[in-house]
Each structure stands twice: as structure tokens, then as C-alpha cells.
PDB file of C-alpha atoms in Angstrom:
ATOM      1  CA  MET A 395     -27.622   1.038  -5.411  1.00 68.00           C
ATOM      2  CA  PRO A 396     -28.228  -2.322  -7.129  1.00 77.00           C
ATOM      3  CA  VAL A 397     -30.834  -4.520  -5.471  1.00 84.00           C
ATOM      4  CA  LEU A 398     -30.880  -8.303  -5.334  1.00 91.00           C
ATOM      5  CA  PRO A 399     -33.929 -10.203  -6.583  1.00 90.00           C
ATOM      6  CA  VAL A 400     -36.335 -11.387  -3.890  1.00 92.00           C
ATOM      7  CA  GLY A 401     -35.030 -14.580  -2.268  1.00 92.00           C
ATOM      8  CA  VAL A 402     -31.383 -14.077  -3.339  1.00 95.00           C
ATOM      9  CA  THR A 403     -28.824 -13.402  -0.626  1.00 94.00           C
ATOM     10  CA  ILE A 404     -25.091 -12.669  -0.556  1.00 95.00           C
ATOM     11  CA  ARG A 405     -22.924 -14.667   1.808  1.00 94.00           C
ATOM     12  CA  GLN A 406     -19.177 -14.681   2.466  1.00 96.00           C
ATOM     13  CA  VAL A 407     -17.827 -18.233   2.342  1.00 96.00           C
ATOM     14  CA  ASP A 408     -14.684 -19.934   3.604  1.00 96.00           C
ATOM     15  CA  THR A 409     -15.289 -23.689   3.572  1.00 96.00           C
ATOM     16  CA  ARG A 410     -14.038 -26.352   1.212  1.00 97.00           C
ATOM     17  CA  ALA A 411     -17.623 -27.402   0.467  1.00 96.00           C
ATOM     18  CA  ASP A 412     -18.502 -23.885  -0.674  1.00 96.00           C
ATOM     19  CA  PHE A 413     -15.312 -23.613  -2.740  1.00 98.00           C
ATOM     20  CA  GLU A 414     -16.236 -26.858  -4.507  1.00 97.00           C
ATOM     21  CA  ARG A 415     -19.716 -25.474  -5.207  1.00 97.00           C
ATOM     22  CA  ILE A 416     -18.101 -22.353  -6.682  1.00 97.00           C
ATOM     23  CA  ALA A 417     -15.806 -24.474  -8.873  1.00 98.00           C
ATOM     24  CA  ALA A 418     -18.858 -26.361 -10.158  1.00 97.00           C
ATOM     25  CA  LEU A 419     -20.681 -23.084 -10.859  1.00 97.00           C
ATOM     26  CA  GLN A 420     -17.679 -21.669 -12.730  1.00 96.00           C
ATOM     27  CA  SER A 421     -17.399 -24.901 -14.747  1.00 97.00           C
ATOM     28  CA  GLN A 422     -21.027 -24.540 -15.752  1.00 96.00           C
ATOM     29  CA  VAL A 423     -20.773 -20.817 -16.582  1.00 95.00           C
ATOM     30  CA  TRP A 424     -17.602 -21.096 -18.667  1.00 94.00           C
ATOM     31  CA  ASP A 425     -18.181 -24.621 -20.045  1.00 96.00           C
ATOM     32  CA  GLU A 426     -14.763 -25.880 -19.000  1.00 95.00           C
ATOM     33  CA  ASP A 427     -13.320 -27.710 -16.023  1.00 97.00           C
ATOM     34  CA  TYR A 428     -12.751 -25.373 -13.072  1.00 97.00           C
ATOM     35  CA  ALA A 429     -12.218 -28.108 -10.466  1.00 97.00           C
ATOM     36  CA  TRP A 430      -8.783 -26.588  -9.724  1.00 97.00           C
ATOM     37  CA  LEU A 431     -10.494 -23.424  -8.462  1.00 97.00           C
ATOM     38  CA  ALA A 432     -11.530 -24.994  -5.147  1.00 98.00           C
ATOM     39  CA  ASP A 433      -7.852 -25.512  -4.253  1.00 98.00           C
ATOM     40  CA  GLN A 434      -6.969 -21.962  -5.320  1.00 97.00           C
ATOM     41  CA  LEU A 435      -9.764 -20.397  -3.268  1.00 97.00           C
ATOM     42  CA  GLU A 436      -8.954 -22.514  -0.225  1.00 98.00           C
ATOM     43  CA  ALA A 437      -5.254 -21.582  -0.398  1.00 97.00           C
ATOM     44  CA  GLY A 438      -6.012 -17.899  -0.959  1.00 96.00           C
ATOM     45  CA  VAL A 439      -8.315 -17.635   2.036  1.00 97.00           C
ATOM     46  CA  ARG A 440      -5.943 -19.684   4.209  1.00 96.00           C
ATOM     47  CA  ASP A 441      -2.765 -17.838   3.175  1.00 96.00           C
ATOM     48  CA  ALA A 442      -4.207 -14.307   3.185  1.00 95.00           C
ATOM     49  CA  PRO A 443      -6.947 -14.278   5.823  1.00 91.00           C
ATOM     50  CA  GLY A 444      -8.888 -11.046   5.661  1.00 94.00           C
ATOM     51  CA  ASP A 445      -7.313 -10.110   2.335  1.00 97.00           C
ATOM     52  CA  VAL A 446      -8.984 -12.737   0.119  1.00 97.00           C
ATOM     53  CA  LEU A 447     -12.746 -12.704   0.606  1.00 98.00           C
ATOM     54  CA  VAL A 448     -15.019 -15.052  -1.333  1.00 98.00           C
ATOM     55  CA  PHE A 449     -18.746 -14.472  -1.828  1.00 97.00           C
ATOM     56  CA  VAL A 450     -21.709 -16.334  -3.246  1.00 97.00           C
ATOM     57  CA  ALA A 451     -25.204 -15.289  -4.209  1.00 96.00           C
ATOM     58  CA  GLU A 452     -27.731 -17.976  -3.324  1.00 96.00           C
ATOM     59  CA  ALA A 453     -31.360 -18.307  -4.304  1.00 95.00           C
ATOM     60  CA  GLY A 454     -33.831 -19.665  -1.827  1.00 87.00           C
ATOM     61  CA  GLY A 455     -32.931 -17.345   1.012  1.00 65.00           C
ATOM     62  CA  VAL A 456     -31.182 -19.989   3.098  1.00 65.00           C
ATOM     63  CA  ARG A 457     -27.580 -21.049   3.596  1.00 72.00           C
ATOM     64  CA  GLY A 458     -26.829 -23.710   1.039  1.00 71.00           C
ATOM     65  CA  GLY A 459     -29.562 -22.587  -1.379  1.00 84.00           C
ATOM     66  CA  GLU A 460     -29.052 -22.734  -5.131  1.00 92.00           C
ATOM     67  CA  LEU A 461     -25.714 -21.124  -5.950  1.00 95.00           C
ATOM     68  CA  VAL A 462     -26.397 -18.621  -8.752  1.00 97.00           C
ATOM     69  CA  SER A 463     -23.289 -16.402  -8.723  1.00 97.00           C
ATOM     70  CA  SER A 464     -19.872 -16.153  -7.089  1.00 97.00           C
ATOM     71  CA  CYS A 465     -16.963 -13.734  -6.849  1.00 97.00           C
ATOM     72  CA  ARG A 466     -14.063 -12.643  -4.700  1.00 97.00           C
ATOM     73  CA  LEU A 467     -12.433  -9.474  -3.410  1.00 98.00           C
ATOM     74  CA  GLU A 468      -8.652  -9.390  -2.977  1.00 97.00           C
ATOM     75  CA  PHE A 469      -6.920  -6.637  -1.037  1.00 97.00           C
ATOM     76  CA  THR A 470      -3.310  -5.719  -1.822  1.00 94.00           C
ATOM     77  CA  ARG A 471      -1.736  -4.788   1.501  1.00 91.00           C
ATOM     78  CA  GLY A 472       0.248  -1.576   1.607  1.00 92.00           C
ATOM     79  CA  THR A 473      -1.521  -0.133  -1.434  1.00 94.00           C
ATOM     80  CA  ASP A 474      -4.687   1.760  -2.286  1.00 95.00           C
ATOM     81  CA  PHE A 475      -5.813  -1.120  -4.525  1.00 95.00           C
ATOM     82  CA  ALA A 476      -8.101  -4.125  -4.356  1.00 97.00           C
ATOM     83  CA  GLY A 477      -9.194  -6.489  -7.104  1.00 96.00           C
ATOM     84  CA  LEU A 478     -12.633  -7.764  -8.036  1.00 96.00           C
ATOM     85  CA  TRP A 479     -12.245 -11.281  -9.414  1.00 95.00           C
ATOM     86  CA  GLY A 480     -14.219 -14.259 -10.612  1.00 91.00           C
ATOM     87  CA  GLY A 481     -17.622 -12.610 -10.923  1.00 93.00           C
ATOM     88  CA  SER A 482     -19.760 -15.169 -12.740  1.00 94.00           C
ATOM     89  CA  THR A 483     -23.501 -15.741 -12.821  1.00 96.00           C
ATOM     90  CA  LEU A 484     -25.465 -18.682 -14.182  1.00 96.00           C
ATOM     91  CA  ALA A 485     -27.069 -17.857 -17.546  1.00 95.00           C
ATOM     92  CA  ALA A 486     -30.596 -18.420 -16.209  1.00 95.00           C
ATOM     93  CA  TRP A 487     -30.015 -15.775 -13.512  1.00 96.00           C
ATOM     94  CA  ARG A 488     -28.417 -13.035 -15.634  1.00 94.00           C
ATOM     95  CA  GLY A 489     -30.132  -9.723 -16.191  1.00 93.00           C
ATOM     96  CA  ARG A 490     -31.587  -9.588 -12.670  1.00 94.00           C
ATOM     97  CA  GLY A 491     -28.978  -7.340 -11.033  1.00 94.00           C
ATOM     98  CA  ILE A 492     -27.033 -10.042  -9.175  1.00 96.00           C
ATOM     99  CA  TYR A 493     -23.660  -9.249 -10.742  1.00 94.00           C
ATOM    100  CA  ARG A 494     -24.225  -5.509 -10.173  1.00 94.00           C
ATOM    101  CA  ALA A 495     -25.167  -6.136  -6.545  1.00 95.00           C
ATOM    102  CA  LEU A 496     -22.049  -8.239  -5.965  1.00 96.00           C
ATOM    103  CA  VAL A 497     -19.849  -5.522  -7.504  1.00 95.00           C
ATOM    104  CA  ALA A 498     -21.477  -2.869  -5.298  1.00 94.00           C
ATOM    105  CA  TYR A 499     -21.207  -5.071  -2.198  1.00 96.00           C
ATOM    106  CA  ARG A 500     -17.482  -5.651  -2.730  1.00 96.00           C
ATOM    107  CA  ALA A 501     -16.864  -1.986  -3.606  1.00 95.00           C
ATOM    108  CA  ARG A 502     -18.551  -0.948  -0.351  1.00 95.00           C
ATOM    109  CA  LEU A 503     -16.344  -3.349   1.661  1.00 96.00           C
ATOM    110  CA  ALA A 504     -13.232  -2.076  -0.087  1.00 97.00           C
ATOM    111  CA  HIS A 505     -14.209   1.535   0.585  1.00 96.00           C
ATOM    112  CA  GLN A 506     -14.755   0.733   4.271  1.00 96.00           C
ATOM    113  CA  ARG A 507     -11.148  -0.523   4.389  1.00 95.00           C
ATOM    114  CA  GLY A 508      -9.810   2.660   2.801  1.00 95.00           C
ATOM    115  CA  VAL A 509      -9.260   1.303  -0.706  1.00 96.00           C
ATOM    116  CA  ARG A 510      -9.213   4.093  -3.301  1.00 95.00           C
ATOM    117  CA  TYR A 511      -8.938   2.013  -6.489  1.00 94.00           C
ATOM    118  CA  LEU A 512     -10.599  -1.170  -7.679  1.00 95.00           C
ATOM    119  CA  GLN A 513      -9.117  -3.262 -10.467  1.00 93.00           C
ATOM    120  CA  VAL A 514     -11.225  -5.597 -12.602  1.00 92.00           C
ATOM    121  CA  ASP A 515     -10.322  -7.771 -15.586  1.00 88.00           C
ATOM    122  CA  ALA A 516     -13.741  -7.637 -17.223  1.00 83.00           C
ATOM    123  CA  SER A 517     -15.179  -9.901 -19.873  1.00 83.00           C
ATOM    124  CA  ASP A 518     -17.046  -8.360 -22.785  1.00 84.00           C
ATOM    125  CA  ASP A 519     -20.281  -9.228 -20.932  1.00 85.00           C
ATOM    126  CA  SER A 520     -19.194  -7.460 -17.737  1.00 88.00           C
ATOM    127  CA  LYS A 521     -17.628  -4.369 -19.278  1.00 89.00           C
ATOM    128  CA  PRO A 522     -20.889  -2.479 -20.041  1.00 89.00           C
ATOM    129  CA  ILE A 523     -22.239  -3.246 -16.563  1.00 90.00           C
ATOM    130  CA  LEU A 524     -19.074  -1.925 -14.925  1.00 91.00           C
ATOM    131  CA  LEU A 525     -19.117   1.199 -17.093  1.00 90.00           C
ATOM    132  CA  ARG A 526     -22.723   1.896 -16.023  1.00 90.00           C
ATOM    133  CA  LEU A 527     -21.611   1.522 -12.394  1.00 90.00           C
ATOM    134  CA  GLY A 528     -18.985   4.242 -12.890  1.00 90.00           C
ATOM    135  CA  PHE A 529     -15.860   2.208 -13.591  1.00 91.00           C
ATOM    136  CA  GLN A 530     -13.455   3.563 -16.208  1.00 91.00           C
ATOM    137  CA  ALA A 531     -11.525   1.398 -18.642  1.00 87.00           C
ATOM    138  CA  ILE A 532      -7.874   2.453 -18.467  1.00 87.00           C
ATOM    139  CA  THR A 533      -6.122  -0.429 -20.203  1.00 84.00           C
ATOM    140  CA  THR A 534      -6.631  -3.931 -21.524  1.00 81.00           C
ATOM    141  CA  THR A 535      -5.094  -7.273 -20.701  1.00 80.00           C
ATOM    142  CA  THR A 536      -4.093  -9.866 -23.271  1.00 83.00           C
ATOM    143  CA  SER A 537      -3.940 -13.419 -21.973  1.00 82.00           C
ATOM    144  CA  TRP A 538      -1.167 -15.696 -23.153  1.00 89.00           C
ATOM    145  CA  VAL A 539      -0.484 -19.350 -22.448  1.00 90.00           C
ATOM    146  CA  TRP A 540       3.074 -20.625 -22.602  1.00 92.00           C
ATOM    147  CA  THR A 541       3.833 -24.308 -22.722  1.00 93.00           C
ATOM    148  CA  PRO A 542       7.478 -25.056 -22.004  1.00 92.00           C
ATOM    149  CA  PRO A 543       9.212 -27.362 -24.443  1.00 93.00           C
ATOM    150  CA  ALA A 544       9.537 -30.987 -23.431  1.00 92.00           C
ATOM    151  CA  PRO A 545      12.860 -31.802 -21.802  1.00 90.00           C
ATOM    152  CA  ASP A 546      15.416 -33.470 -24.035  1.00 80.00           C
TER     153      ASP A 546
END
């Protein structure tokens, strides 16, 4: 079982302030503007209470410590599936087991709710970690962006 570094804790979050902190973290990790994410997380938690769970890993051992990683777990009602989404860790905190611990934490929660299958869209950085944790790659996803033509 993956272990968190000393002083790092996992906490489920559901406040706008935490969602804004997550958006800032994601912006830093991916070097693009993720400000929109706070609205998406807030709506997801509000519209699917108990089915969209958002988590942070904080350093400092106290609520509101330095946010070093974030992720979410989304249950699909009426199915055996749940999705692991948004797992991102600040570069300075990588390689310490935080991502692995967050995957294991969410997998344990999903198992407790009877979920048989977890779905992850993994980056090239996450794929080897997930494979070591026992996940199997069964397909790939290709992202596309469509911009509708301007109206006449």
C-alpha cells in the first residue's frame, strides 16, 4: 500500500475556496489557465453529491497547508464503474508516492461502494505508475478540439 510522505495528508474538499486552490495548482502543473476548473468542480459536487468526490494532498499536516496534489473520484450510478480524474502533483513533490497514495485511496473508496472497474485517462507520466499498481491498459483516447465555423 502506498504511503504518504511525513507531514502530507489527504483531505476530501467541497468548498469554493478549495476548488479555486485546485484550479491554481492545475494551472501551475500544466502551465495553462485552469481557472474554469473551480466552476466545474463546484457544479459536479453540487449536482452529483456523493458521486463526485474531490481530494487534495496537503503538506504541513494542517487544513489549508500547501496544496501539493489534487484529484477526484466520479461514480457512475447504476454501473460497476468509477473514474479517477484530474490527478496532478506539483513537480517539486513528484516521486514521493503522493500520486500513488491518492490512486490507492480512491480505489479503496470505490471498492467499499461495490465498484468493480476503475477507468483512468492517464498521461504518459501516470501510465507507468498505474501499471505498477495493477491497472491494465485496454484502450487509448485521442483528444480532439472542434471549433464551429463562425455564423454567416
